[in-house]
Tab-separated table of C-alpha atoms in Angstrom:
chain	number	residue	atom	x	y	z
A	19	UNK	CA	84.732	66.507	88.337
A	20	UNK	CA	84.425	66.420	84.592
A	21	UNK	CA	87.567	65.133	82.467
A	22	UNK	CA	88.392	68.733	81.560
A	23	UNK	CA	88.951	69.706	84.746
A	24	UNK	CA	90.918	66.363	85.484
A	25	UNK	CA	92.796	67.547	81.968
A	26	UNK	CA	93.362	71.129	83.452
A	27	UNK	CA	94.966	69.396	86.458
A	28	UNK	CA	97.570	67.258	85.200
A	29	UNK	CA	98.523	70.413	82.335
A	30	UNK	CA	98.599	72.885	85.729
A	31	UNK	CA	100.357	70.329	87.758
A	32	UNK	CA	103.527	69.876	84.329
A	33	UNK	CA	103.509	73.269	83.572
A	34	UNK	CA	104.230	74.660	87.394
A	35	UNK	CA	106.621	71.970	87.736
A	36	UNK	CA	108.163	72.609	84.860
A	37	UNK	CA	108.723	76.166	85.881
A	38	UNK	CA	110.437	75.802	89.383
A	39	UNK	CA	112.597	73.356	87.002
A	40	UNK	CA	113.329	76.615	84.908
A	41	UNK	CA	114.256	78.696	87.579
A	42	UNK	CA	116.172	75.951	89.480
A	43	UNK	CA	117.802	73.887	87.052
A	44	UNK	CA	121.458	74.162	87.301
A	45	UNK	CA	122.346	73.302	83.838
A	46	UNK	CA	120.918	76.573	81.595
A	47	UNK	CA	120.559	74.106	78.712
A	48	UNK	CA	118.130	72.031	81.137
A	49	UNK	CA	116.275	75.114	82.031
A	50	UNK	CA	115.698	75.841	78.594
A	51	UNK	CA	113.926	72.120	77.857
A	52	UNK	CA	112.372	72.731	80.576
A	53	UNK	CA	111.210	76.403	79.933
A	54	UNK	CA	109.886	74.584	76.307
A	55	UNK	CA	107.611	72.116	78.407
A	56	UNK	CA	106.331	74.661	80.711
A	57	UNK	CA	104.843	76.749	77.324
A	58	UNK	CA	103.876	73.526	75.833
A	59	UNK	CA	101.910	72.992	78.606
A	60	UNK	CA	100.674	76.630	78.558
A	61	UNK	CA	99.392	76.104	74.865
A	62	UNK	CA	97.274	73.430	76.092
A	63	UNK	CA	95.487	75.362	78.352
A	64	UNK	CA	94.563	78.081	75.877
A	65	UNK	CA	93.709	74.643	73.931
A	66	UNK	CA	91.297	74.200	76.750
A	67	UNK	CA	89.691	77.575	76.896
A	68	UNK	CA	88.690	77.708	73.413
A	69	UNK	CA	91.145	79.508	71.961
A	70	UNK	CA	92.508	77.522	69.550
A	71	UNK	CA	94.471	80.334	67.060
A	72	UNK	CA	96.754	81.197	70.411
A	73	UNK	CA	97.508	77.349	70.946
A	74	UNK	CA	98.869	77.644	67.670
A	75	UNK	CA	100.766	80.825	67.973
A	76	UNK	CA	102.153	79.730	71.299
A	77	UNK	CA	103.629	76.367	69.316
A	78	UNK	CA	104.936	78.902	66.683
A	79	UNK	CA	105.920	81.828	67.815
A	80	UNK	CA	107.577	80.497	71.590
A	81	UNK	CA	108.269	77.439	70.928
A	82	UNK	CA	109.395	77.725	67.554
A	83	UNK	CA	111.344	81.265	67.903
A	84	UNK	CA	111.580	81.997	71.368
A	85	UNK	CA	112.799	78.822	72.633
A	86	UNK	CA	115.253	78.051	69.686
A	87	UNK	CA	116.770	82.154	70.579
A	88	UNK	CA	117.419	81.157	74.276
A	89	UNK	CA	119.239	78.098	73.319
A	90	UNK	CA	121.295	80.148	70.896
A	91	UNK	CA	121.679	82.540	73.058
A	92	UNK	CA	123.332	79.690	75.747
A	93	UNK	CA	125.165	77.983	73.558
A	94	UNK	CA	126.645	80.719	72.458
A	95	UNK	CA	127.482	82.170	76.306
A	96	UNK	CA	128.422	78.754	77.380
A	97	UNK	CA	131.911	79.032	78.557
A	98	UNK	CA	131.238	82.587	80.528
A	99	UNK	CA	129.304	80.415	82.942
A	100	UNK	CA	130.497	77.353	84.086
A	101	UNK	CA	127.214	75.021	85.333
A	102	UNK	CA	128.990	74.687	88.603
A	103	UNK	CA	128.690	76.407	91.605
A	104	UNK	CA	125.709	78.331	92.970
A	105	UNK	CA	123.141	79.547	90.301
A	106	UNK	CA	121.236	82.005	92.328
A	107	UNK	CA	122.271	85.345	93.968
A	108	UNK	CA	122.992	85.885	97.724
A	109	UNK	CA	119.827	87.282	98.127
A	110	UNK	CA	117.695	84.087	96.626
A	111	UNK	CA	115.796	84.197	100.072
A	112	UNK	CA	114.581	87.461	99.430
A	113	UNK	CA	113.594	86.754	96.300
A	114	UNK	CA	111.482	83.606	97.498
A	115	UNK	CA	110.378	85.575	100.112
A	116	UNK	CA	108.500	88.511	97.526
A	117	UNK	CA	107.398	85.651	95.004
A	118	UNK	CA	105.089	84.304	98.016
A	119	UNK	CA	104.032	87.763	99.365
A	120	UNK	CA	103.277	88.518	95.819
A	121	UNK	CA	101.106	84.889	95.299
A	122	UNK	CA	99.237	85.111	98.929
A	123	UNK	CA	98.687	88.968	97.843
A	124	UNK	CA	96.877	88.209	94.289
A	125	UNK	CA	95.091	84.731	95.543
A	126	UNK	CA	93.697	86.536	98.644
A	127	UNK	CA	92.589	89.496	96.185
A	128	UNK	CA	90.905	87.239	93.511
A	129	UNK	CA	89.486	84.706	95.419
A	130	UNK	CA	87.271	87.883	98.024
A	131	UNK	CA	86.823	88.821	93.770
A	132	UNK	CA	82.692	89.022	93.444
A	133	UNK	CA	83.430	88.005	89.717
A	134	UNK	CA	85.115	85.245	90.447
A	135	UNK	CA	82.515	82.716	90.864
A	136	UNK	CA	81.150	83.557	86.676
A	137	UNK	CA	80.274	80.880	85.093
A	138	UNK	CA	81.812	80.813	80.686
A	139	UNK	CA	78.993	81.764	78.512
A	140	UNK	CA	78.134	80.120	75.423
A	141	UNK	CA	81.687	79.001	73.263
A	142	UNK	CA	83.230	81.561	70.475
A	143	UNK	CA	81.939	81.816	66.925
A	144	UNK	CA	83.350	79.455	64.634
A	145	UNK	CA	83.952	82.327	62.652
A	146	UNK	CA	85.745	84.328	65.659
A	147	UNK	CA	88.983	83.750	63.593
A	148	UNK	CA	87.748	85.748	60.108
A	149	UNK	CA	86.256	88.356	62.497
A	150	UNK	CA	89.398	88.785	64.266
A	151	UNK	CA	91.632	89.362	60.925
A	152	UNK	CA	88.719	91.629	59.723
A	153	UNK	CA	89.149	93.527	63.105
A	154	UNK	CA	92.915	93.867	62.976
A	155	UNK	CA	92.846	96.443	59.551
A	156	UNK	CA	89.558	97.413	60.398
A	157	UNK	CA	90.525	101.415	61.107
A	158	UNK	CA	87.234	101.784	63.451
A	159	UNK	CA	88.855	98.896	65.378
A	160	UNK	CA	92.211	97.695	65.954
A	161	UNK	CA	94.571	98.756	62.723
A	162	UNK	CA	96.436	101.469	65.099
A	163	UNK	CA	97.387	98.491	67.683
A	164	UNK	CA	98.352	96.183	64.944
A	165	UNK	CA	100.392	98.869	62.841
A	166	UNK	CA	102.792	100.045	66.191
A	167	UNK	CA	103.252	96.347	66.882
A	168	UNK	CA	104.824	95.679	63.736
A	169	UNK	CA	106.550	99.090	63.493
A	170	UNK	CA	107.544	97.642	66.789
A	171	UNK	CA	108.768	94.212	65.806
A	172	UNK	CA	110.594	96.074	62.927
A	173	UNK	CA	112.343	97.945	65.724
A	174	UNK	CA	113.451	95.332	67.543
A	175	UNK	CA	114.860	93.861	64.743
A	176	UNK	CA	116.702	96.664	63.236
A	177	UNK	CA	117.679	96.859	67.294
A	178	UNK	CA	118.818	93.359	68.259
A	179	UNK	CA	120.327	93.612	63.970
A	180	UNK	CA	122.604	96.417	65.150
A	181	UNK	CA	123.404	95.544	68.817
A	182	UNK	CA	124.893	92.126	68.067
A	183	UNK	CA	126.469	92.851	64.921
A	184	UNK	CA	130.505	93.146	65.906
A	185	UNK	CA	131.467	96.357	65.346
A	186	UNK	CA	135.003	96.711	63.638
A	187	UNK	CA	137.728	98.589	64.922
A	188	UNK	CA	137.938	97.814	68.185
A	189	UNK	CA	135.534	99.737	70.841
A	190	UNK	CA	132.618	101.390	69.249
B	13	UNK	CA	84.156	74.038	82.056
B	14	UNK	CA	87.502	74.739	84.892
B	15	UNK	CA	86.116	76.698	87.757
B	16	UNK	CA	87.715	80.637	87.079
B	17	UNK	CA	89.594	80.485	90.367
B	18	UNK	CA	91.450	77.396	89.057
B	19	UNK	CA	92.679	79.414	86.055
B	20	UNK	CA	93.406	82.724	87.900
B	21	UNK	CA	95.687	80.539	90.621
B	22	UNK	CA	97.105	79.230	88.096
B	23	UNK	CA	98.281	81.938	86.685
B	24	UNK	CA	98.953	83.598	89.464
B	25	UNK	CA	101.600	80.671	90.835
B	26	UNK	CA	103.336	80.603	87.330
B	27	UNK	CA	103.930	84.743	87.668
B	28	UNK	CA	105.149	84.097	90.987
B	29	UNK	CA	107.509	81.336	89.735
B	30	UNK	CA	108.651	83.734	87.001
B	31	UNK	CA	109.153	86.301	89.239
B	32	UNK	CA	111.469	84.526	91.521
B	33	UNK	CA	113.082	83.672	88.395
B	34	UNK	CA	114.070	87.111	87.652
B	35	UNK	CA	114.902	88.353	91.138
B	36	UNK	CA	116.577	85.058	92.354
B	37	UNK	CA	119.083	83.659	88.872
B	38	UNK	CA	122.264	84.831	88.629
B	39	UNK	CA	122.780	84.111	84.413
B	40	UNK	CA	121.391	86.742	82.241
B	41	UNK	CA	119.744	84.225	79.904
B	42	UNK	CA	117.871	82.531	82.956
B	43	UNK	CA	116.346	85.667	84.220
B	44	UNK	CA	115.334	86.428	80.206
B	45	UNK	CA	113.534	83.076	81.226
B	46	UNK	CA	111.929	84.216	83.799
B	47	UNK	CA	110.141	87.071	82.390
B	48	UNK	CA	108.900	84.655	79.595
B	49	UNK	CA	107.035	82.776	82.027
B	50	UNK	CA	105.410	86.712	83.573
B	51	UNK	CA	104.248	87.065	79.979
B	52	UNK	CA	102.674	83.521	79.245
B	53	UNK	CA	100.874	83.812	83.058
B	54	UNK	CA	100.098	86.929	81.703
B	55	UNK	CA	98.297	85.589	78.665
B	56	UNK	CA	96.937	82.625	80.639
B	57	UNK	CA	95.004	85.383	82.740
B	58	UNK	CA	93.698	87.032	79.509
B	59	UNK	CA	92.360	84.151	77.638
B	60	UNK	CA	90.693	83.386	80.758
B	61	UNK	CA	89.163	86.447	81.167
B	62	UNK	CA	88.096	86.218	77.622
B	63	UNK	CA	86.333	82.936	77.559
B	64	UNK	CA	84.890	83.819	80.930
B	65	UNK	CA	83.238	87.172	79.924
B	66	UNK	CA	83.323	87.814	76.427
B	67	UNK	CA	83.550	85.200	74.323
B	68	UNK	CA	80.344	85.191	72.825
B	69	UNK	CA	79.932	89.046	72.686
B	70	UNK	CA	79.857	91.655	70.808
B	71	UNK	CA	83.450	92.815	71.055
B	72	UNK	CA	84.841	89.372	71.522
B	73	UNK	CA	88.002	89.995	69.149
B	74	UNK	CA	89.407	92.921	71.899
B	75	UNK	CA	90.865	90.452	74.328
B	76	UNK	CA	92.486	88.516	71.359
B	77	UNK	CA	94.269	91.829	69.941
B	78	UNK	CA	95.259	92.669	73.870
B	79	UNK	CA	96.920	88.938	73.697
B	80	UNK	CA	98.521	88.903	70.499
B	81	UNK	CA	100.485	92.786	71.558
B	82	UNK	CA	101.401	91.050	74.649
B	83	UNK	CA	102.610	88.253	72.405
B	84	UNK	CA	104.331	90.653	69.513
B	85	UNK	CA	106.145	92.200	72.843
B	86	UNK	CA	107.425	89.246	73.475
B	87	UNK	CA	109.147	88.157	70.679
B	88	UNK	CA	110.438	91.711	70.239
B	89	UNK	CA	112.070	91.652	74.127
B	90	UNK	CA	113.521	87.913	73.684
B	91	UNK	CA	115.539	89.396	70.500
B	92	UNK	CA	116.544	92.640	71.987
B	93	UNK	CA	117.174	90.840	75.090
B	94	UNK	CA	119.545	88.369	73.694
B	95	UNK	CA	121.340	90.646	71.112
B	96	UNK	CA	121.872	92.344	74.483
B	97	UNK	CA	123.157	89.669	76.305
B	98	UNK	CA	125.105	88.192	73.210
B	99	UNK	CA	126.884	91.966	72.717
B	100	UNK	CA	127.917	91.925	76.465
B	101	UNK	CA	129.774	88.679	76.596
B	102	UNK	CA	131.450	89.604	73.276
B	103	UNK	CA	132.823	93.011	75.192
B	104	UNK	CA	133.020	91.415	79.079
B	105	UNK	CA	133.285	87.889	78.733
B	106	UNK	CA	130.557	86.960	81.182
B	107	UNK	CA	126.768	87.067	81.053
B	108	UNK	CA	126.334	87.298	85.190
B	109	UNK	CA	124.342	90.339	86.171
B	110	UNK	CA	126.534	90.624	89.274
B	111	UNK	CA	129.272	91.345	87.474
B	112	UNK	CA	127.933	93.688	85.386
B	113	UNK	CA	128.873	96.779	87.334
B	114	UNK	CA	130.184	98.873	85.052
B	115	UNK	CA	127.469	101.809	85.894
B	116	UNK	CA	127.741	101.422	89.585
B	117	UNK	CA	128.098	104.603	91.531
């Protein structure tokens, strides 16, 4: 076993704790922190596969924005929901119940996978980076993707601008 | 390198987790959450993927653009989400989804 597997581990072993913490925590401000380690822990292992730029962007962009949004968004809900009393629905068991079916159903189907056993080729460029920001307004390539993502983003702005603003006079 | 089946596990245990996130919380903001964690498994699968079968290639920058959508999505869902959220407690004073039974038939 070479260290980065012994690395992969320990990250895999944090980050799924970290998540039954986020969907068991009864505190929502705990299950935030603990929402912001599981993602850390995520970035690492796109650390570990080489693909540095999304370690980055996963530090910036969900940690920085995403994470910081949630919080806001409990802090500001805080008093609708005491941290009291039972934090899942009657029908938790259920739940449970399809989040197994749904693991055994996708391990059994990758692991009978003939792929699975690949072994990674060669690293990326060191210039995958310039390529990739070339790519993204390249028209033969990927400008149409990149344009309706931002149109996109711009959306949900103007949206989430117009659907939390407090509209005056009364119900609107 | 990590063995591909280590990686795809992975993946698949933190969509699971996510997914019992969603079906299972009763707060709004926790099952917001939840889907957070779909998406990064999500992501985890497609970097995998990546390094696994492309990285070197040709086309190696197509699995990044699929990743960063899935990443612009994202963002755009946790703002419209929480707008969402934030405009229903102004109107109904609670943010949990059982309660929120205003368009039950």
């Amino acid at each position: 076993m070479t260290a980065l597997q012994i690395i992969f581990l320990f990250v895999a072993a944090v980050t799924l704790a970290s998540a039954v913490m986020v969907v068991s925590a009864r505190r929502m401000m705990h299950a935030a922190l603990w929402l912001v380690l599981s993602l850390a822990g995520v970035a690492v292992i796109f650390a570990l596969l080489d693909a540095g730029f999304f370690t980055v962007v996963q530090v910036l962009v969900y940690i920085g924005a995403i994470a910081i949004l949630i919080i806001f968004a409990i802090m500001l809900t805080r008093k609708a929901m005491e941290d009291v009393g039972p934090q899942l629905n009657r029908g938790w068991w259920l739940a449970a119940l399809a989040a197994v079916g749904v693991f055994a159903g996708l391990a059994v189907v990758l692991v009978s996978w003939p792929g699975v056993n690949a072994s990674a080729g060669a690293g990326p460029d060191a210039n995958l980076i310039v390529t990739f920001g070339k790519d993204l307004v390249d028209p033969h390539k990927f400008v149409m993707p990149f344009e309706v993502a931002s149109v996109m983003l711009l959306a949900a702005l103007i949206g989430a601008i117009y659907v939390s603003v407090e509209h005056k006079g009364g119900q609107k | 390198m990590i063995p591909l089946p280590w990686l795809l596990v992975f993946a698949a245990a933190l969509f699971c987790i996510g997914l019992f996130g969603v079906l299972a919380r009763k707060n709004l903001v926790a099952i917001l959450m939840g889907v957070e964690l779909m998406l990064n498994a999500v992501n985890v699968n497609l970097i995998a993927f990546w390094r696994y079968f492309s990285a070197a290639g040709e086309d190696s920058t197509r699995a990044w653009t699929f990743v960063a959508v899935v990443l612009v999505a994202a963002a755009a869902e946790a703002a419209v989400g929480l707008a969402l959220i934030i405009s229903v407690y102004r109107r109904r004073k609670t943010v949990v989804a059982d309660e929120l039974n205003l368009m039950k038939g």
